Short mmCIF file of C-alpha atoms in Angstrom, two decimals:
data_model
loop_
_atom_site.label_atom_id
_atom_site.label_comp_id
_atom_site.label_asym_id
_atom_site.label_seq_id
_atom_site.Cartn_x
_atom_site.Cartn_y
_atom_site.Cartn_z
CA MET A 24 -20.25 5.98 1.73
CA LEU A 25 -18.12 3.54 -0.29
CA TYR A 26 -15.18 5.94 -0.09
CA PHE A 27 -15.21 6.06 3.71
CA GLN A 28 -15.76 2.32 3.99
CA TRP A 29 -12.69 1.79 1.78
CA ILE A 30 -10.58 4.09 3.97
CA LEU A 31 -11.83 2.31 7.10
CA ALA A 32 -11.09 -1.12 5.59
CA ASN A 33 -7.53 -0.01 4.80
CA LEU A 34 -7.11 1.50 8.26
CA VAL A 35 -8.25 -1.73 9.95
CA GLY A 36 -6.07 -3.86 7.66
CA GLY A 37 -3.12 -1.58 8.39
CA LEU A 38 -3.68 -1.81 12.15
CA ILE A 39 -3.67 -5.61 11.92
CA ILE A 40 -0.55 -5.59 9.74
CA GLY A 41 1.15 -3.27 12.22
CA VAL A 42 0.34 -5.46 15.21
CA LEU A 43 1.60 -8.60 13.46
CA SER A 44 4.74 -7.14 11.89
CA ARG A 45 8.22 -6.76 13.32
CA PRO A 46 11.07 -4.69 11.89
CA GLY A 47 12.87 -6.65 9.19
CA ASP A 48 10.08 -9.25 8.93
CA PHE A 49 10.35 -9.99 5.22
CA LEU A 50 7.65 -12.68 5.29
CA MET A 51 5.15 -10.12 6.53
CA HIS A 52 6.41 -7.42 4.18
CA MET A 53 6.45 -9.61 1.06
CA VAL A 54 3.63 -12.09 1.58
CA LEU A 55 1.30 -11.66 4.50
CA ARG A 56 0.52 -7.95 4.21
CA GLY A 57 -0.93 -8.50 0.73
CA LEU A 58 -3.18 -11.22 2.10
CA LEU A 59 -4.16 -9.21 5.18
CA ILE A 60 -4.87 -5.94 3.37
CA SER A 61 -6.84 -7.67 0.61
CA LEU A 62 -8.91 -9.55 3.21
CA ALA A 63 -9.67 -6.24 4.92
CA GLN A 64 -10.57 -4.63 1.55
CA TRP A 65 -12.65 -7.57 0.35
CA PRO A 66 -16.00 -6.65 1.98
CA VAL A 67 -15.90 -3.25 0.29
CA MET A 68 -14.61 -4.66 -3.00
CA ARG A 69 -17.63 -6.98 -3.10
CA ARG A 70 -19.77 -3.87 -3.62
CA VAL A 71 -17.60 -2.75 -6.54
CA ARG A 72 -17.06 -5.97 -8.47
CA SER A 73 -18.61 -9.39 -8.61
CA LYS A 74 -16.25 -12.29 -7.97
CA ALA A 75 -14.44 -10.10 -5.45
CA ARG A 76 -12.75 -13.18 -3.99
CA HIS A 77 -10.28 -12.87 -6.89
CA TRP A 78 -9.17 -9.57 -5.34
CA ILE A 79 -7.56 -11.47 -2.47
CA TRP A 80 -5.32 -13.73 -4.55
CA ILE A 81 -4.58 -11.05 -7.18
CA THR A 82 -3.36 -8.65 -4.50
CA SER A 83 -1.48 -11.34 -2.55
CA ILE A 84 0.34 -12.76 -5.57
CA GLY A 85 0.85 -9.29 -7.03
CA LEU A 86 2.58 -8.18 -3.83
CA VAL A 87 4.95 -11.14 -3.85
CA LEU A 88 5.83 -10.57 -7.51
CA SER A 89 6.24 -6.81 -7.04
CA ASN A 90 8.85 -7.41 -4.34
CA LEU A 91 11.04 -9.61 -6.55
CA PRO A 92 12.93 -6.70 -8.17
CA ILE A 93 13.91 -5.53 -4.69
CA VAL A 94 14.99 -8.82 -3.11
CA ALA A 95 16.42 -10.69 -6.06
CA PRO A 96 20.17 -11.40 -5.73
CA PHE A 97 20.95 -8.97 -8.52
CA ALA A 98 18.42 -6.38 -7.22
CA PRO A 99 19.37 -3.33 -9.33
CA VAL A 100 16.06 -1.77 -8.33
CA ASN A 101 17.11 -1.82 -4.69
CA ASP A 102 20.31 0.07 -5.53
CA TRP A 103 18.34 2.53 -7.65
CA LEU A 104 15.90 3.18 -4.79
CA ARG A 105 18.74 3.85 -2.33
CA ILE A 106 20.57 6.18 -4.72
CA ALA A 107 17.36 8.03 -5.60
CA ALA A 108 16.46 8.40 -1.91
CA MET A 109 19.93 9.81 -1.12
CA ASN A 110 19.69 12.25 -4.03
CA LEU A 111 16.19 13.40 -3.06
CA HIS A 112 17.36 13.82 0.52
CA SER A 113 20.33 15.97 -0.49
CA GLU A 114 18.34 18.02 -3.02
CA LEU A 115 14.96 18.40 -1.34
CA GLY A 116 15.67 17.76 2.31
CA LEU A 117 13.51 15.76 4.65
CA TRP A 118 15.10 12.51 5.82
CA GLU A 119 16.46 9.71 3.70
CA VAL A 120 14.13 7.04 5.12
CA PHE A 121 11.16 9.20 4.07
CA TRP A 122 12.28 9.12 0.45
CA LEU A 123 13.24 5.45 0.57
CA ASN A 124 9.86 4.49 2.02
CA LEU A 125 8.01 6.71 -0.47
CA LEU A 126 9.86 5.26 -3.49
CA ASN A 127 9.73 1.67 -2.27
CA GLU A 128 5.99 1.66 -1.57
CA GLY A 129 5.28 3.58 -4.76
CA GLN A 130 7.17 1.01 -6.83
CA ILE A 131 5.53 -1.94 -5.07
CA TRP A 132 1.96 -0.67 -5.32
CA PHE A 133 2.43 0.52 -8.89
CA LEU A 134 3.27 -3.08 -9.84
CA VAL A 135 0.51 -4.54 -7.67
CA GLY A 136 -1.82 -1.95 -9.19
CA ILE A 137 -1.15 -3.33 -12.67
CA ALA A 138 -2.33 -6.78 -11.55
CA GLN A 139 -5.32 -5.25 -9.75
CA TRP A 140 -6.22 -3.12 -12.76
CA ILE A 141 -6.66 -6.24 -14.87
CA PHE A 142 -9.39 -7.17 -12.39
CA LEU A 143 -10.81 -3.61 -12.07
CA ARG A 144 -10.28 -2.17 -15.55
CA LYS A 145 -14.00 -1.61 -16.18
CA GLN A 146 -14.81 -0.42 -12.66
CA ALA A 147 -11.76 1.80 -12.10
CA PRO A 148 -9.92 2.64 -15.33
CA PHE A 149 -7.44 4.88 -13.49
CA TRP A 150 -6.52 2.23 -10.93
CA ILE A 151 -2.83 1.95 -11.89
CA VAL A 152 -2.33 5.68 -11.31
CA ALA A 153 -4.36 5.52 -8.10
CA ALA A 154 -2.33 2.54 -6.83
CA LEU A 155 0.95 4.34 -7.59
CA LEU A 156 -0.19 7.53 -5.85
CA GLY A 157 -1.65 5.46 -3.01
CA GLY A 158 1.65 3.63 -2.58
CA LEU A 159 3.56 6.92 -2.54
CA ASN A 160 1.10 8.23 0.04
CA LEU A 161 1.39 5.01 2.10
CA GLY A 162 5.18 5.31 2.16
CA ALA A 163 5.28 9.04 2.90
CA THR A 164 2.61 8.92 5.58
CA SER A 165 4.06 5.89 7.38
CA ALA A 166 7.52 7.45 7.37
CA THR A 167 6.18 10.78 8.62
CA ILE A 168 4.11 9.24 11.42
CA CYS A 169 7.08 7.18 12.55
CA PHE A 170 9.53 10.08 12.32
CA THR A 171 7.18 12.26 14.34
CA PHE A 172 5.87 9.82 16.95
CA CYS A 173 7.81 6.55 17.08
CA GLY A 174 10.28 7.66 19.73
CA SER A 175 7.62 8.86 22.14
CA LEU A 176 5.03 6.20 21.27
CA ASP A 177 7.38 3.25 21.81
CA GLY A 178 7.94 4.21 25.43
CA PHE A 179 4.31 5.08 26.06
CA ALA A 180 2.33 2.52 24.06
CA GLY A 181 4.86 -0.19 23.26
CA THR A 182 6.18 -1.44 19.97
CA LEU A 183 3.04 -3.31 18.88
CA MET A 184 0.82 -0.26 19.31
CA THR A 185 3.39 1.97 17.63
CA ASN A 186 3.61 -0.40 14.64
CA ALA A 187 -0.19 -0.47 14.46
CA ILE A 188 -0.47 3.33 14.47
CA VAL A 189 2.24 3.75 11.81
CA ALA A 190 0.84 1.03 9.54
CA GLY A 191 -2.80 1.98 10.14
CA GLY A 192 -2.11 5.63 9.32
CA GLY A 193 -0.17 4.71 6.19
CA TRP A 194 -2.85 2.36 4.94
CA ALA A 195 -5.61 4.89 5.65
CA ALA A 196 -3.63 7.35 3.50
CA TYR A 197 -3.42 4.69 0.76
CA GLY A 198 -7.19 4.21 1.04
CA MET A 199 -7.85 7.94 0.66
CA VAL A 200 -6.15 7.96 -2.73
CA THR A 201 -7.27 4.58 -4.09
CA GLY A 202 -10.78 5.10 -2.73
CA TRP A 203 -11.06 8.05 -5.06
CA ALA A 204 -10.65 5.72 -8.07
CA LEU A 205 -13.37 3.40 -6.74
CA LYS A 206 -15.64 6.34 -5.87
CA MET A 207 -15.29 7.85 -9.33
CA ASP A 208 -16.62 4.65 -10.88
CA VAL A 209 -19.61 4.45 -8.55
CA VAL A 210 -20.44 8.11 -9.28
CA SER A 211 -20.01 7.71 -13.05
CA SER A 212 -21.88 4.43 -13.33
CA GLY A 213 -24.82 5.22 -11.34
#
């Protein structure tokens, strides 16, 4: 039950993020989505760990800090991500934005996952790995949904609904992976 509640919390948080975000909205990308997703996750996290309110600020601050290597003026990570995405595109196919989104979200949620693991280390010892894989899944799923449906959805449902579907689907995919780490603890502890 916890697993499905976690996925649902991430889906709802993603839908809200999608409705509120606009392309190129760095405030949403760097600050507000950490707050919004952690608020959506909080009711489920309360069942996993006491003092779950810390989850909100750990995730929010962790997201801001994890974006610094990408947006800093010297931003070598940003160049590395672009080069890696181009190389993956030329070697493995798919589209470049897929690889860029996959690598970017993987890097961000790996770093956020380190901060979250400090909070969850007893409840979910594999959280850093789960957060990395969840971030990769978030990036790949969002890119795939958008590549497949954005053109037709924009005209039919409008930009807000399209953003909500892309973000909601990506965050549900993140929840499927990270929910496994939370579920494993609940199963192993009781």
